Short mmCIF file of C-alpha atoms and ligand atoms in Angstrom, two decimals:
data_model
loop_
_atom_site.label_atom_id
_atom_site.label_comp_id
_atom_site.label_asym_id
_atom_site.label_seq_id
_atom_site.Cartn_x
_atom_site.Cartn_y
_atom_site.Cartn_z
CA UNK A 146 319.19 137.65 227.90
CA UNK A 147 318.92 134.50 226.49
CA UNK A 148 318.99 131.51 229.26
CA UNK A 149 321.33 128.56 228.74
CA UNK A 150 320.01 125.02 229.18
CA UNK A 151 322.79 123.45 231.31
CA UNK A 152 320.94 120.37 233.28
CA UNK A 153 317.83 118.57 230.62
CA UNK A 154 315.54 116.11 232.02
CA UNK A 155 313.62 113.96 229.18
CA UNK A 156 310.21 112.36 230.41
CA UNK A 157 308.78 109.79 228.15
CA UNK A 158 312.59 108.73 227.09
CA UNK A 159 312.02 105.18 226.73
CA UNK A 160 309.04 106.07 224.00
CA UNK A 161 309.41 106.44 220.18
CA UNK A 162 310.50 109.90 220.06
CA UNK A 163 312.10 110.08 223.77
CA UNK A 164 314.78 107.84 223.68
CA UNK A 165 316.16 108.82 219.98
CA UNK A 166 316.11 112.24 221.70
CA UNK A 167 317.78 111.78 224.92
CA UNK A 168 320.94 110.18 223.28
CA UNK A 169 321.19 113.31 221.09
CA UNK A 170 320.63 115.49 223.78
CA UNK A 171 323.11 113.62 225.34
CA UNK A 172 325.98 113.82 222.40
CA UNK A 173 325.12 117.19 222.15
CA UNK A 174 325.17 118.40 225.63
CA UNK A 175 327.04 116.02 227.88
CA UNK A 176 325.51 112.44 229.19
CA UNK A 177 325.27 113.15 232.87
CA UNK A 178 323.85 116.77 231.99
CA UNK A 179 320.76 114.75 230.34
CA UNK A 180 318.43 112.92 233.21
CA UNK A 181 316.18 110.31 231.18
CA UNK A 182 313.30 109.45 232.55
CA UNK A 183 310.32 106.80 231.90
CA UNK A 184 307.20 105.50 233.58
CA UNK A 185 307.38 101.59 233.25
CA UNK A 186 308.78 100.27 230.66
CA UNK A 187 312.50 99.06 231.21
CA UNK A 188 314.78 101.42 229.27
CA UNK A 189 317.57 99.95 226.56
CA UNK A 190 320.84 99.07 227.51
CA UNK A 191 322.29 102.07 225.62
CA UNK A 192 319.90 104.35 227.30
CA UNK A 193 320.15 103.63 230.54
CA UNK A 194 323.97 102.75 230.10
CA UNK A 195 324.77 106.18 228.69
CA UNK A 196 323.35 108.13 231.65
CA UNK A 197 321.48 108.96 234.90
CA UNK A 198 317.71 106.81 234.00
CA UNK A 199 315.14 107.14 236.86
CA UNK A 200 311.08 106.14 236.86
CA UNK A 201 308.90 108.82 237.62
CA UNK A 202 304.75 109.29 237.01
CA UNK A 203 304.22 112.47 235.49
CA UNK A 204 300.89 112.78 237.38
CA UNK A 205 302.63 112.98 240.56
CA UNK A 206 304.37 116.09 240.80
CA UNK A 207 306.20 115.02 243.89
CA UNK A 208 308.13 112.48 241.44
CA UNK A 209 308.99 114.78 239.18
CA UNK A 210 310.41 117.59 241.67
CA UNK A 211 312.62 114.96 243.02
CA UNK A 212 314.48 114.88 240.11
CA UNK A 213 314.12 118.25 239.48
CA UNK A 214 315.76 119.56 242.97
CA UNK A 215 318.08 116.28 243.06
CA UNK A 216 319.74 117.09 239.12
CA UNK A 217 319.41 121.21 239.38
CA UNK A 218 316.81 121.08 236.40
CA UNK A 219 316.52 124.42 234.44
CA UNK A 220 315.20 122.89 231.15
CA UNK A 221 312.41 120.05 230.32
CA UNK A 222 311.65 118.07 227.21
CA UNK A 223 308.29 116.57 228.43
CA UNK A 224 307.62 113.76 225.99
CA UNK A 225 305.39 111.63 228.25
CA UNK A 226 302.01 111.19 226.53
CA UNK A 227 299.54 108.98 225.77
CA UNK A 228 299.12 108.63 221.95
CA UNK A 229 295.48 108.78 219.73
CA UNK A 230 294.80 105.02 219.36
CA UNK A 231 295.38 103.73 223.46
CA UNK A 232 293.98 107.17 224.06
CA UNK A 233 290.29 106.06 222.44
CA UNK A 234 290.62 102.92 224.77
CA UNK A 235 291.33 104.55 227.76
CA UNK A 236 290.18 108.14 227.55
CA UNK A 237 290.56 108.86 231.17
CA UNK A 238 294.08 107.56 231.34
CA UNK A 239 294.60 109.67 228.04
CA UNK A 240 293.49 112.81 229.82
CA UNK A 241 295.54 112.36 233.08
CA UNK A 242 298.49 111.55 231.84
CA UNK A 243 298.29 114.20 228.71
CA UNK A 244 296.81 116.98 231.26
CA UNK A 245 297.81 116.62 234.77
CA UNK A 246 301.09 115.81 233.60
CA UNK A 247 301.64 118.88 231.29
CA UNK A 248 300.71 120.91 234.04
CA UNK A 249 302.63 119.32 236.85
CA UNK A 250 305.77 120.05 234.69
CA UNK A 251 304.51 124.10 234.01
CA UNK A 252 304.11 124.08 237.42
CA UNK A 253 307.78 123.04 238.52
CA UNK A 254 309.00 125.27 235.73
CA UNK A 255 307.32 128.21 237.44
CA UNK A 256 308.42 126.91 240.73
CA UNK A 257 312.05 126.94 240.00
CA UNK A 258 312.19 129.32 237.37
CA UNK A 259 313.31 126.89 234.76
CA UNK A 260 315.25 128.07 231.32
CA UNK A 261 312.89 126.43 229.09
CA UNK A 262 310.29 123.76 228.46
CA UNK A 263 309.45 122.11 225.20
CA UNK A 264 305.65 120.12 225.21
CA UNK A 265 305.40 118.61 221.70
CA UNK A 266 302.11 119.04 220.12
CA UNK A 267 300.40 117.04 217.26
CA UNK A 268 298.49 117.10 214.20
CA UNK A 269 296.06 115.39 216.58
CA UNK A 270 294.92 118.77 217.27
CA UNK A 271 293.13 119.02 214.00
CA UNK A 272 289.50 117.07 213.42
CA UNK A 273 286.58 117.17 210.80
CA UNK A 274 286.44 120.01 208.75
CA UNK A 275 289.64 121.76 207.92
CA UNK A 276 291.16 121.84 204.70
CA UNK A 277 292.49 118.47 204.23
CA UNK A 278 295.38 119.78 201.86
CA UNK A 279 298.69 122.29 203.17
CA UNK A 280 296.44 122.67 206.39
CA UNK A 281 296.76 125.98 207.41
CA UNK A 282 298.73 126.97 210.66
CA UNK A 283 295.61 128.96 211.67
CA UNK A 284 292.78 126.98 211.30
CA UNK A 285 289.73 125.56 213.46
CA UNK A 286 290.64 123.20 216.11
CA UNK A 287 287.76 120.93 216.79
CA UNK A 288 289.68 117.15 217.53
CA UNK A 289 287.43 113.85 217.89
CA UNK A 290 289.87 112.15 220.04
CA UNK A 291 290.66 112.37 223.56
CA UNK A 292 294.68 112.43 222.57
CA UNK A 293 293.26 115.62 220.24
CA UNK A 294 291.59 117.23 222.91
CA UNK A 295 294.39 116.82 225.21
CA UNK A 296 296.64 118.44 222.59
CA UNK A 297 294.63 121.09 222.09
CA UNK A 298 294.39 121.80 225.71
CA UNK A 299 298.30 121.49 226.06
CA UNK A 300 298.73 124.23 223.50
CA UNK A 301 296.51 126.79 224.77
CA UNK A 302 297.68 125.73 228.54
CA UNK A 303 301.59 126.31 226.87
CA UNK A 304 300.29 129.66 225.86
CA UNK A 305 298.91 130.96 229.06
CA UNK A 306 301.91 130.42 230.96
CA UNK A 307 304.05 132.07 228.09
CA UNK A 308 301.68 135.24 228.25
CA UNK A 309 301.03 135.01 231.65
CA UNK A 310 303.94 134.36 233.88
CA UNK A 311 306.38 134.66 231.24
CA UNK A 312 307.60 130.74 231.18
CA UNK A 313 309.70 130.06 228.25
CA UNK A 314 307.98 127.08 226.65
CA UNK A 315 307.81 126.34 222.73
CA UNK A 316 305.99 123.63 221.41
CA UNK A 317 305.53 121.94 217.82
CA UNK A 318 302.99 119.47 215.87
CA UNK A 319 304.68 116.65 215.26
CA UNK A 320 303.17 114.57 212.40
CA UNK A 321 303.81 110.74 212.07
CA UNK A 322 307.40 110.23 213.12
CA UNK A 323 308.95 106.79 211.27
CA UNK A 324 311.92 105.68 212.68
CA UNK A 325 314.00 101.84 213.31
CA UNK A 326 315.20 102.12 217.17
CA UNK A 327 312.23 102.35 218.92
CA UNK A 328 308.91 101.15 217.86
CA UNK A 329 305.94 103.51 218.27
CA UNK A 330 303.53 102.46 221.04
CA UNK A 331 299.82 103.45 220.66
CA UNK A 332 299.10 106.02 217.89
CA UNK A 333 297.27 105.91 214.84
CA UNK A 334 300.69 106.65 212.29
CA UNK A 335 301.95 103.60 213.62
CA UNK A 336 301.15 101.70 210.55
CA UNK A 337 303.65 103.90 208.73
CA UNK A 338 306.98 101.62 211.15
CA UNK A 339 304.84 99.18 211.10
CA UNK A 340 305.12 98.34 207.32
CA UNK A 341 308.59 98.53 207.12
CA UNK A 342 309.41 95.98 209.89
CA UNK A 343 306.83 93.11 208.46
CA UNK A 344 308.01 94.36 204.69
CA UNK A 345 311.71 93.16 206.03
CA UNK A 346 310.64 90.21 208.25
CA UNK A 347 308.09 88.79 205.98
CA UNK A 348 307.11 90.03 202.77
CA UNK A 349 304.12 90.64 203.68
CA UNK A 350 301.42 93.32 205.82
CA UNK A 351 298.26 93.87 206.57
CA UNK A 352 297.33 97.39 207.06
CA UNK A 353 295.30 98.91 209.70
CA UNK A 354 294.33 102.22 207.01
CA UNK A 355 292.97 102.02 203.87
CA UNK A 356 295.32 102.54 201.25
CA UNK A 357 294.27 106.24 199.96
CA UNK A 358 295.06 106.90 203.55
CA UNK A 359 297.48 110.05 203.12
CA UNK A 360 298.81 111.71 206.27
CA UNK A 361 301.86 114.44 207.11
CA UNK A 362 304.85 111.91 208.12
CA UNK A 363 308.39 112.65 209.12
CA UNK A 364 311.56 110.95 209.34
CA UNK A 365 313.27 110.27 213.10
CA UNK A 366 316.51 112.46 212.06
CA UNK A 367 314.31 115.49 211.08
CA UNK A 368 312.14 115.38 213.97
CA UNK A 369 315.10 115.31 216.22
CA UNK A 370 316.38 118.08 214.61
CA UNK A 371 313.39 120.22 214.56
CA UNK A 372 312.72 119.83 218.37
CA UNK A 373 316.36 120.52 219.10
CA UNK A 374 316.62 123.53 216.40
CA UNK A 375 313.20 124.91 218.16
CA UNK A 376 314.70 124.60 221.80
CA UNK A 377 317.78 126.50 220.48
CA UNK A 378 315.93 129.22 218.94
CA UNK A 379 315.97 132.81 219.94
CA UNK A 380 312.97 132.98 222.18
CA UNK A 381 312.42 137.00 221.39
CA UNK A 382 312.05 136.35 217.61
CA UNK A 383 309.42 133.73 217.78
CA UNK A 384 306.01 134.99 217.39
CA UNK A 385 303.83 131.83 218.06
CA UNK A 386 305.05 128.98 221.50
CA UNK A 387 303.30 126.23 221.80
CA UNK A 388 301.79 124.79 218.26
CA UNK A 389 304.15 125.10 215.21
CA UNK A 390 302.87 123.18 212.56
CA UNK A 391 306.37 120.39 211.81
CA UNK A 392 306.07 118.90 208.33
CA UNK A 393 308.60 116.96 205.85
CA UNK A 394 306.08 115.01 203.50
CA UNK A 395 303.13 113.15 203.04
CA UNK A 396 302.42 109.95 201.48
CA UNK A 397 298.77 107.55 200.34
CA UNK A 398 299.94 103.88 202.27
CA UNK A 399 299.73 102.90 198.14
CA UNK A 400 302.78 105.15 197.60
CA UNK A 401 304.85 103.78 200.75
CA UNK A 402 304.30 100.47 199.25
CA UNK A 403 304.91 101.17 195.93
CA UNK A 404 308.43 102.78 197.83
CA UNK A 405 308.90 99.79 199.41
CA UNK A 406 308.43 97.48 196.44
CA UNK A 407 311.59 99.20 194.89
CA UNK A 408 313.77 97.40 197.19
CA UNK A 409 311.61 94.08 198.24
CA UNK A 410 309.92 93.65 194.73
CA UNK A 411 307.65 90.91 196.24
CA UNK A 412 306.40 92.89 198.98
CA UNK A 413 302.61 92.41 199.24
CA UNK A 414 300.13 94.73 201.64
CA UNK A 415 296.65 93.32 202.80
CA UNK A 416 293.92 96.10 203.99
CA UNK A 417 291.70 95.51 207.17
CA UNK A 418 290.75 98.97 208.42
CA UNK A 419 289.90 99.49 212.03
CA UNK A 420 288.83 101.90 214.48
CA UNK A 421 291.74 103.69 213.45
CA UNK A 422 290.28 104.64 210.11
CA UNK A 423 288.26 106.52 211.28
CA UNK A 424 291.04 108.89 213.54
CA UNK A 425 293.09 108.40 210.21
CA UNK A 426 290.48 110.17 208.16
CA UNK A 427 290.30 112.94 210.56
CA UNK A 428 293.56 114.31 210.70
CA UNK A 429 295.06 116.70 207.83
CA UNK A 430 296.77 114.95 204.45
CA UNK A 431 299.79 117.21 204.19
CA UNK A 432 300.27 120.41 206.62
CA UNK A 433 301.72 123.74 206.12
CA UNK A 434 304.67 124.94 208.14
CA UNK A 435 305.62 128.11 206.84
CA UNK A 436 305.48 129.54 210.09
CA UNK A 437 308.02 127.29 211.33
CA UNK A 438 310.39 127.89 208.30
CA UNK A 439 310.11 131.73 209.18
CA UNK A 440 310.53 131.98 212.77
CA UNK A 441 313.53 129.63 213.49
CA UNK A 442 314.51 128.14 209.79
CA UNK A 443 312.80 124.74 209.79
CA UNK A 444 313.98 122.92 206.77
CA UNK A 445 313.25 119.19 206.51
CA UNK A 446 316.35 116.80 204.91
CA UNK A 447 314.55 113.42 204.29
CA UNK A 448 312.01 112.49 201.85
CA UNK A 449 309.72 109.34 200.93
CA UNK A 450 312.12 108.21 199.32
CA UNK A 451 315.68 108.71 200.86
CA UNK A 452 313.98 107.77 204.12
CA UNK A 453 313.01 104.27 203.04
CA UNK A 454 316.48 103.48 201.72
CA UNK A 455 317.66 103.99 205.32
CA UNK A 456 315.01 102.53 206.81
CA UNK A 457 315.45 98.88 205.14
CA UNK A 458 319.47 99.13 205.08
CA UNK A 459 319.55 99.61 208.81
CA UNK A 460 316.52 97.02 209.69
CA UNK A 461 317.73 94.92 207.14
CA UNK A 462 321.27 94.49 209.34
CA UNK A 463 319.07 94.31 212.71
CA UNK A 464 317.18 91.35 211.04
CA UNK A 465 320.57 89.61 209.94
CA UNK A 466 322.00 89.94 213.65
CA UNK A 467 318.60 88.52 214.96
CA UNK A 468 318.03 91.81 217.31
CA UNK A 469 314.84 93.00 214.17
CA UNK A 470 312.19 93.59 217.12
CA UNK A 471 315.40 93.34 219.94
C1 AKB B 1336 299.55 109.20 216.83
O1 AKB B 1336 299.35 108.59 215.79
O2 AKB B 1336 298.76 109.23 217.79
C2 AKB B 1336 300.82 110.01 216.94
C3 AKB B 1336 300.63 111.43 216.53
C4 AKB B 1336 300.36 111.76 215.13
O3 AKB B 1336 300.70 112.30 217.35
N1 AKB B 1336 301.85 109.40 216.15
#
C-alpha cells in the first residue's frame, strides 16, 4: 500500500534548490504541513513568512528528531549538503555534513517508520574516465572530490537501507540547476547563475571555466518537478532508489554566451580558470536518463534557450526594482 506523505520537513531550505522547493511543497501540500529548515543562514521573508522555519545541524541527530517528534514527520526532503567547490576547501566539513547527516536522517526514518525520504544525488558522483558523452546510468564511479565521494557514499548508503530494512528512499543526480531566486552557494556549476546575473548587471563576466567547458545543466522549474514527480512515484515500479541520472541539456559556456548575446548584444565574457577547472573537466558533458524517463516518466520542459528568455525577463525586473542580488 502506497504511504501518503502528510507532514514534509525540508533541510537545506534556505539553499539554491531548498527554498524553490519548500514553497512548492508548500502550494502543493499545505504551508503548515511543510517544516523548512536551515543551518545558518537567515531564511527570506517569503520563506519563513509562508510557514513553520526552524535551525537545525544535520550532524546532530538530536536537532533533527526534535522536529521530527514536535511536527509528526513521516516524509524528508534532505537537501542539506555541502557542494564540490567549498567541499575541496574544507573536505572534512564536506564529509560530515554530506555523511553524518545523510545518515542521521536514515536513521530517524527507521526510527519512526517514516513514508519516504528523498537524498538528491549528483553528477558529482562521476570522475576521470567515463564516457564524457550521454554518460551511461551504469557506469564506473571513481569521483576526485570529497563532495563526489560523499555522493557516492550517499547512494550506496540510500541503497542499503532500501534493501535492507525496507526504508522508502529515492534519490536522483541532479546536474547544474540555474535558477533567479536563490543564488547557488559553493559548487562548481555555479558559473552557469553566475553569468546571467553580471550579463544583466554589467555587461560583462569573467568566467571561472574555460569556455569549451560543457556540462549537463537544468532549469529550476524542471528540477522541481523531477524531485517532486520522483517522490510521487509508485515506489513498487521503480527498479533503481537512490541515483537516477536527471538531465534536460547541456551547453559549452561559448554557447550560453552566444544565448545570452541574443538578448544583451554587447555582452562580453572574460576567461580565468581556477581550481574549478579542473572538477569541471571531471564531471560528464551531457548524461543519459533513460532510466528515469522509464521508471516514473521524466520529461524535461525547458531548454537553452527558453530558459534564458526567463531567466533575463525575470532578473531583468529584479534589477529595475533594485532587489537584483536582494
Ligand atoms: C556543484 O557544482 O557542486 C553542484 C552539483 C553539480 O552537484 N551544483
Amino acid at each position: 500500500m502506497k504511504k501518503e506523505m502528510k507532514k514534509i520537513l525540508v533541510t537545506g531550505s534556505v539553499g539554491q534548490i531548498g527554498s524553490e522547493l519548500t514553497m512548492e511543497l508548500r502550494r502543493r501540500y499545505g504551508a503548515d504541513n511543510v517544516i523548512a529548515t536551515g543551518r545558518k543562514t537567515e531564511p527570506s521573508e517569503e520563506l519563513r513568512n509562508s510557514g513553520p522555519f526552524h535551525f537545525i545541524d544535520c550532524t546532530r541527530i538530536e536537532t533533527i528528531e526534535e522536529m521530527v517528534t514536535k511536527y509528526n514527520i513521516d516524509t524528508i526532503y534532505h537537501m542539506a549538503a555541502i557542494l564540490s567547490a567549498v567541499g575541496e576547501k574544507n573536505p572534512q566539513l564536506c564529509w560530515d555534513v554530506n555523511m553524518n547527516g545523510t545518515i542521521n536522517i536514515l536513521e530517524l526514518g527507521l526510527k519512526y517508520k517514516m513514508a519516504r525520504i528523498i537524498v538528491p544525488s549528483s553528477i558529482a558522483v562521476w570522475g576521470p574516465g567515463i564516457p564524457l558523452e550521454n554518460t551511461p546510468q551504469e557506469t564506473v564511479l571513481r569521483p576526485t572530490t570529497m563532495y563526489g565521494v560523499t555522493k557516492v557514499c550517499a547512494e550506496l548508503l540510500c541503497d542499503y537501507y532500501v534493501q535492507k530494512f525496507g526504508l522508502d528512499i529515492r534519490g536522483l543526480r541532479y546536474p547544474g540547476i540555474i535558477s533567479y531566486e536563490t543564488l547557488p552557494g559553493g559548487g562548481t556549476t555555479d558559473y552557469a547563475v553566475a553569468i546571467y546575473y553580471e550579463a544583466v548587471d554589467k555587461g560583462k563576466y569573467t568566467c571561472f571555466v574555460r569556455e569549451d567547458t560543457r556540462l549537463p545543466m537544468m532549469y529550476m522549474p524542471d528540477c522541481i518537478e523531477g524531485t517532486i514527480q520522483l517522490a510521487e512515484a509508485d515506489f513498487s515500479k521503480l527498479k533503481r532508489h537512490s541515483d537516477f541520472n536527471h538531465a534536460a541539456m547541456s551547453f559549452s559556456v561559448t554557447e550560453l554566451a552566444a544565448e545570452i548575446k541574443k538578448h544583451i548584444p554587447d555582452f562580453e565574457v572574460a576567461y580565468e580558470p581556477d581550481y574549478r577547472q579542473e572538477i569541471a573537466d571531471s564531471w560528464p558533458n551531457s548524461i543519459d536518463d533513460s532510466a528515469a524517463r522509464e521508471e516514473w516518466g521524466w520529461k524535461p520542459k525547458w531548454d537553452l534557450s527558453s530558459m534564458t528568455e526567463d531567466m533575463i525577463k525575470h532578473l531583468r525586473a529584479r534589477k529595475e526594482s533594485g532587489t537584483l542580488y536582494r
